[in-house]
Coordinates of C-alpha atoms in Angstrom, one line a residue:
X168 CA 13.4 1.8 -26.0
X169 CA 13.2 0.3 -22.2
X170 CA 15.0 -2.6 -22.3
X171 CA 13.0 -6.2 -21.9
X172 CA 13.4 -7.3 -18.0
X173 CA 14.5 -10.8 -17.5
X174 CA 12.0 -12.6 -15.8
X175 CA 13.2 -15.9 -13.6
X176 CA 10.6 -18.6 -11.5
X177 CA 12.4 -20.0 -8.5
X178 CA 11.2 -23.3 -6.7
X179 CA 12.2 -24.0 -3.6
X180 CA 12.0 -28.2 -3.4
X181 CA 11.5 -30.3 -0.9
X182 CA 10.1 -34.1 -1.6
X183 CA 8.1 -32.3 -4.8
X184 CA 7.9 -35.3 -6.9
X185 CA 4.1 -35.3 -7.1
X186 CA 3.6 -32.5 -7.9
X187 CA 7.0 -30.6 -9.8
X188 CA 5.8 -31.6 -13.2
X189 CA 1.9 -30.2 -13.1
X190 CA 3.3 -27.2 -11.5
X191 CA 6.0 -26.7 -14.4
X192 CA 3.5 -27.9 -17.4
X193 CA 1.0 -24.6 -15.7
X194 CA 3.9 -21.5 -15.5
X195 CA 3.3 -19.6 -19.1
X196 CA 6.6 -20.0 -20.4
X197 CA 5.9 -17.2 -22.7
X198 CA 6.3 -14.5 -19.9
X199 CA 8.9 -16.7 -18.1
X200 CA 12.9 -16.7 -19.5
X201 CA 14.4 -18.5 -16.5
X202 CA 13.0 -21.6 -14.3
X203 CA 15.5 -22.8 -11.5
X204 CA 15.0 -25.7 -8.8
X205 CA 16.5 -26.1 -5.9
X206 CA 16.2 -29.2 -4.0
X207 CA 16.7 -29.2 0.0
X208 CA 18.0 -32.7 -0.1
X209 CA 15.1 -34.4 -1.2
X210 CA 15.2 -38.4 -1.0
X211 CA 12.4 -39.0 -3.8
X212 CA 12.5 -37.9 -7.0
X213 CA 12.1 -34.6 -7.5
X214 CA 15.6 -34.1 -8.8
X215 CA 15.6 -36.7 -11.6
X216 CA 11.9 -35.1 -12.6
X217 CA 13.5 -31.4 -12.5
X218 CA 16.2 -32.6 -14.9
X219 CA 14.3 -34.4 -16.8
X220 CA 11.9 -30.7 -17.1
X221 CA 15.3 -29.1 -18.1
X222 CA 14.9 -26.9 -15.4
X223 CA 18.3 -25.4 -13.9
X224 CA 18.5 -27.7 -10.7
X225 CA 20.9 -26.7 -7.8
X226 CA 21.0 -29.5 -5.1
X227 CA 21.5 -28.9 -1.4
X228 CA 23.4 -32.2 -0.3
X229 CA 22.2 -31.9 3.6
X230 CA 18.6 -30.5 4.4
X231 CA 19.1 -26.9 5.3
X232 CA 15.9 -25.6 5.5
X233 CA 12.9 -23.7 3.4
X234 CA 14.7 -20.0 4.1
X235 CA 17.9 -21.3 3.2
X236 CA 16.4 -22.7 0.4
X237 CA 15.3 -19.8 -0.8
X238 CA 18.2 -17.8 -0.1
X239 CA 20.4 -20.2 -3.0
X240 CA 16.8 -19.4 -5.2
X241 CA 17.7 -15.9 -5.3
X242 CA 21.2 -16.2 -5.2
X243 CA 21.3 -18.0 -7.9
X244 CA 18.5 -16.2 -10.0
X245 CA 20.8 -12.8 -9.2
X246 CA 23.8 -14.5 -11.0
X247 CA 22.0 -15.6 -14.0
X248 CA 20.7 -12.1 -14.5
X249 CA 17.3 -12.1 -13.4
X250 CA 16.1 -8.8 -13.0
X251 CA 12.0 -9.7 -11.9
X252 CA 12.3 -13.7 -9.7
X253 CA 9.1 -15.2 -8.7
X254 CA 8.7 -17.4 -6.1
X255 CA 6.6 -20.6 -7.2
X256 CA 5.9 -23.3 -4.5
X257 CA 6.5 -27.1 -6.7
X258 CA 3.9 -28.5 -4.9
X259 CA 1.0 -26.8 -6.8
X260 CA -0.4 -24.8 -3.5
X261 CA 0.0 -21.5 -5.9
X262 CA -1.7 -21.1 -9.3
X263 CA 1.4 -20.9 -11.5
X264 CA -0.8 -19.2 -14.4
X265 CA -0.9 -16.3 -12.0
X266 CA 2.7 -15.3 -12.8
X267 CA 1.7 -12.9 -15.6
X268 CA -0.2 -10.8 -13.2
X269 CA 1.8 -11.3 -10.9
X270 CA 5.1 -9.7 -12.6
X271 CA 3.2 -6.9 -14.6
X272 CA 3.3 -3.9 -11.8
X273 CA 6.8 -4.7 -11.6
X274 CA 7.5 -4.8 -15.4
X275 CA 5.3 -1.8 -15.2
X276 CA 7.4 -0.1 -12.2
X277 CA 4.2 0.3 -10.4
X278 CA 5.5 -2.1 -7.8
X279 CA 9.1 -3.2 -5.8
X280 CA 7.5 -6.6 -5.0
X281 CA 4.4 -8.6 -5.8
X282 CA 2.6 -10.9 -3.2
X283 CA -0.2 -13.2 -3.9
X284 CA -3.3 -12.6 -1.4
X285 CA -5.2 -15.5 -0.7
X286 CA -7.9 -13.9 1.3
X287 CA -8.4 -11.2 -2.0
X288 CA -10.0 -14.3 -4.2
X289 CA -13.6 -14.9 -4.5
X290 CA -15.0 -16.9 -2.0
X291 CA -11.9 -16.5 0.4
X292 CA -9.1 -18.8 1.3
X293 CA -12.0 -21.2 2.9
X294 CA -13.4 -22.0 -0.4
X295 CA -9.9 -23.2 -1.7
X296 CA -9.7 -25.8 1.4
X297 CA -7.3 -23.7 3.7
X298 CA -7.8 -25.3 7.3
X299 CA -10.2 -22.9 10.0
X300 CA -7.0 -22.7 12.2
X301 CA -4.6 -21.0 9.7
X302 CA -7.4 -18.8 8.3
X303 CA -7.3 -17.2 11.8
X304 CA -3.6 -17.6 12.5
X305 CA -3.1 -15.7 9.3
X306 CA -5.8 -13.2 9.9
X307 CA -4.2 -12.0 13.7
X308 CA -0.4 -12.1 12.2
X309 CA -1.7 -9.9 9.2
X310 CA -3.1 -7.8 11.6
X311 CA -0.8 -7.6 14.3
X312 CA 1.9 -7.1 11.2
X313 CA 0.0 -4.2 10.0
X314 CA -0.8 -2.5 13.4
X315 CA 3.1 -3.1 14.1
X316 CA 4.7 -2.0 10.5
X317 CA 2.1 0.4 8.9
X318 CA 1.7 -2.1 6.1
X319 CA -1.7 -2.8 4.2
X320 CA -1.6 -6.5 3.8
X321 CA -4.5 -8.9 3.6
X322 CA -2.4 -12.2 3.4
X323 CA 1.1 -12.0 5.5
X324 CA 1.6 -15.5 5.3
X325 CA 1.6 -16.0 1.2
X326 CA 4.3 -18.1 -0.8
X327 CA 3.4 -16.5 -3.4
X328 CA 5.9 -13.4 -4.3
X329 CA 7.7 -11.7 -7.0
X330 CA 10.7 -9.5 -6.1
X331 CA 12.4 -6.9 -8.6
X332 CA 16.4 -7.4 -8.4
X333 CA 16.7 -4.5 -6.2
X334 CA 14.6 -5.6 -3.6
X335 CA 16.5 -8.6 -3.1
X336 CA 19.9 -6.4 -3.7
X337 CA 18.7 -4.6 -1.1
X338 CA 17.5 -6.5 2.0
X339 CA 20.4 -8.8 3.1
X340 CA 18.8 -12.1 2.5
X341 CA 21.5 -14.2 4.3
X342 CA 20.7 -12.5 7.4
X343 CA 17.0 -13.7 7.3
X344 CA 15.6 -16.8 8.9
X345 CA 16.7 -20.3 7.4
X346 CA 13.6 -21.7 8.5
X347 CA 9.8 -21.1 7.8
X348 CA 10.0 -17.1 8.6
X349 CA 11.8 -16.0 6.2
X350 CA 9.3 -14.5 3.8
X351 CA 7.6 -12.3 7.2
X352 CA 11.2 -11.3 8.1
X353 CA 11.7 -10.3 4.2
X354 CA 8.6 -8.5 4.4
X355 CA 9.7 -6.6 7.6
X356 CA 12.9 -5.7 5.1
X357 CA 10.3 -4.5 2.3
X358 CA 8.7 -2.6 4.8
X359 CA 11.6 -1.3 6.9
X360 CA 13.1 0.2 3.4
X361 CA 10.0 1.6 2.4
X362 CA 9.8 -0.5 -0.7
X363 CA 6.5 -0.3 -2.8
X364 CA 4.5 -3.6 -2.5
X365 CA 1.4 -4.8 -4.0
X366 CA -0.9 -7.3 -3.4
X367 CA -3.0 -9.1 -6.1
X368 CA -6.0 -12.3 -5.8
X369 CA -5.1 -15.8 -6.4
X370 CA -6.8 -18.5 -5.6
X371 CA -6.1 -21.1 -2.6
X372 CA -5.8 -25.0 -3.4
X373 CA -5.0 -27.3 -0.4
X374 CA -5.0 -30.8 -2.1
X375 CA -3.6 -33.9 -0.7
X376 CA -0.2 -33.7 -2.4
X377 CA 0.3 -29.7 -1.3
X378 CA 2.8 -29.4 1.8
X379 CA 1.7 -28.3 4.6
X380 CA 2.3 -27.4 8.2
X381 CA 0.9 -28.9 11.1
X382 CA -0.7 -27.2 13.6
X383 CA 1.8 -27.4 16.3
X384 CA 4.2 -25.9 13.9
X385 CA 1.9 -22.9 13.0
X386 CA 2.0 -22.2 16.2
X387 CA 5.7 -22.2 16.8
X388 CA 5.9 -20.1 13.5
X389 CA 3.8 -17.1 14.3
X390 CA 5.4 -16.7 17.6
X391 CA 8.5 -16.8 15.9
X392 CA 7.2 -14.2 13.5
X393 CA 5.3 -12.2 16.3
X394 CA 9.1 -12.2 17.9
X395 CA 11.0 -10.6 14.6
X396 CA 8.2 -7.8 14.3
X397 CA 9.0 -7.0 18.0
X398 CA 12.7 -7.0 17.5
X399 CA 12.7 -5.1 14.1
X400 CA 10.1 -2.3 15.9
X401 CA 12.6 -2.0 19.0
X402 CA 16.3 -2.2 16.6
X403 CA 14.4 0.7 14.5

């Protein structure tokens, strides 16, 4: 009998208060055996909500970053035995009833790691309010990403990911960015190691409490992005 994989939701926090609890009360705890926060030194409330959740909550006491958020997510996940970790966004950008579909090629080992395409949804990412500017930021880094790597993605730039425990065994996570690029730099990992991925629909909500990044920092993002493809293609 294949043994039951242990299935953990990681949130990476930062100023989540508005949104942390709607986000939790929508993840189907049924398919879910793990939920862990980790706050990046938030000054509101998102802590005391978290706790009050009964989520695990790991605090960062200095602001250190959404990559090096992450990278205590997984850590941290890994050492509680999670063998399947989703990556769930607290500010309710991501549909958290997603997460069954999201973890079944995985539980199904049809998959190494699970990303959420915006731009497979009905109607787009323009029908769930994603701004003109990123819909073609995100359109030339998926392409130049798939030119440069031989990958098939539709949506490069998702927050939206579930990882089997090997993947994230595997791909050296405290070398990655600390900062904004490390899910492109883990998918230049994935791709670098040949790892099976998978892309499924979800839809796209930009509401007024969802976090966001401004336009001059897109900017500085995918050229950091367009730099790391470049170095991964020449280090190969």
């Amino acid at each position: 009998m294949t043994k039951k994989k242990k299935v953990a939701v990681v949130m990476p926090a930062y100023f989540a208060e508005q949104t942390l609890e709607k986000t939790y009360r929508d993840i189907p705890k049924k398919y879910v055996d793990d939920i862990i926060l980790v706050d990046d030194a938030s000054k509101d409330n998102t802590v005391k909500i978290a706790k009050k959740l009964g989520l695990t909550v790991v605090v960062h006491e200095k602001n250190k970053g959404y990559g090096a958020n992450q990278k205590t997510c997984y850590k941290t996940a890994l050492k509680r035995g999670a063998d399947i970790i989703v990556l769930l966004h607290p500010d309710y950008q991501y549909d958290p009833k997603k997460i069954p579909e999201m973890i079944k090629p995985l539980q199904e080992g049809k998959a190494d790691a699970v990303y959420g395409s915006r731009m497979l949804a009905k109607g787009g990412a323009a029908k769930g309010g994603m701004p003109a500017y990123k819909r073609i930021g995100n359109f030339f880094l998926t392409t130049f990403m798939n030119v440069t790597l031989g990958t098939k993605f539709t949506d490069a730039a998702t927050g939206y990911i579930a990882y089997s425990r090997k993947v994230l065994e595997k791909i050296a996570i405290e070398k990655l960015s600390d900062g904004f690029t490390f899910d492109e730099e883990a998918i230049i990992q994935c791709a670098a190691n040949k790892f099976r991925i998978k892309e499924i629909p979800i839809p796209t909500r930009y509401e007024v409490e969802s976090s966001s990044i401004s336009f001059s920092r897109s900017i500085e993002y995918g050229w950091n992005i367009f730099k790391e493809i470049i170095k991964s293609k020449l280090h190969k």
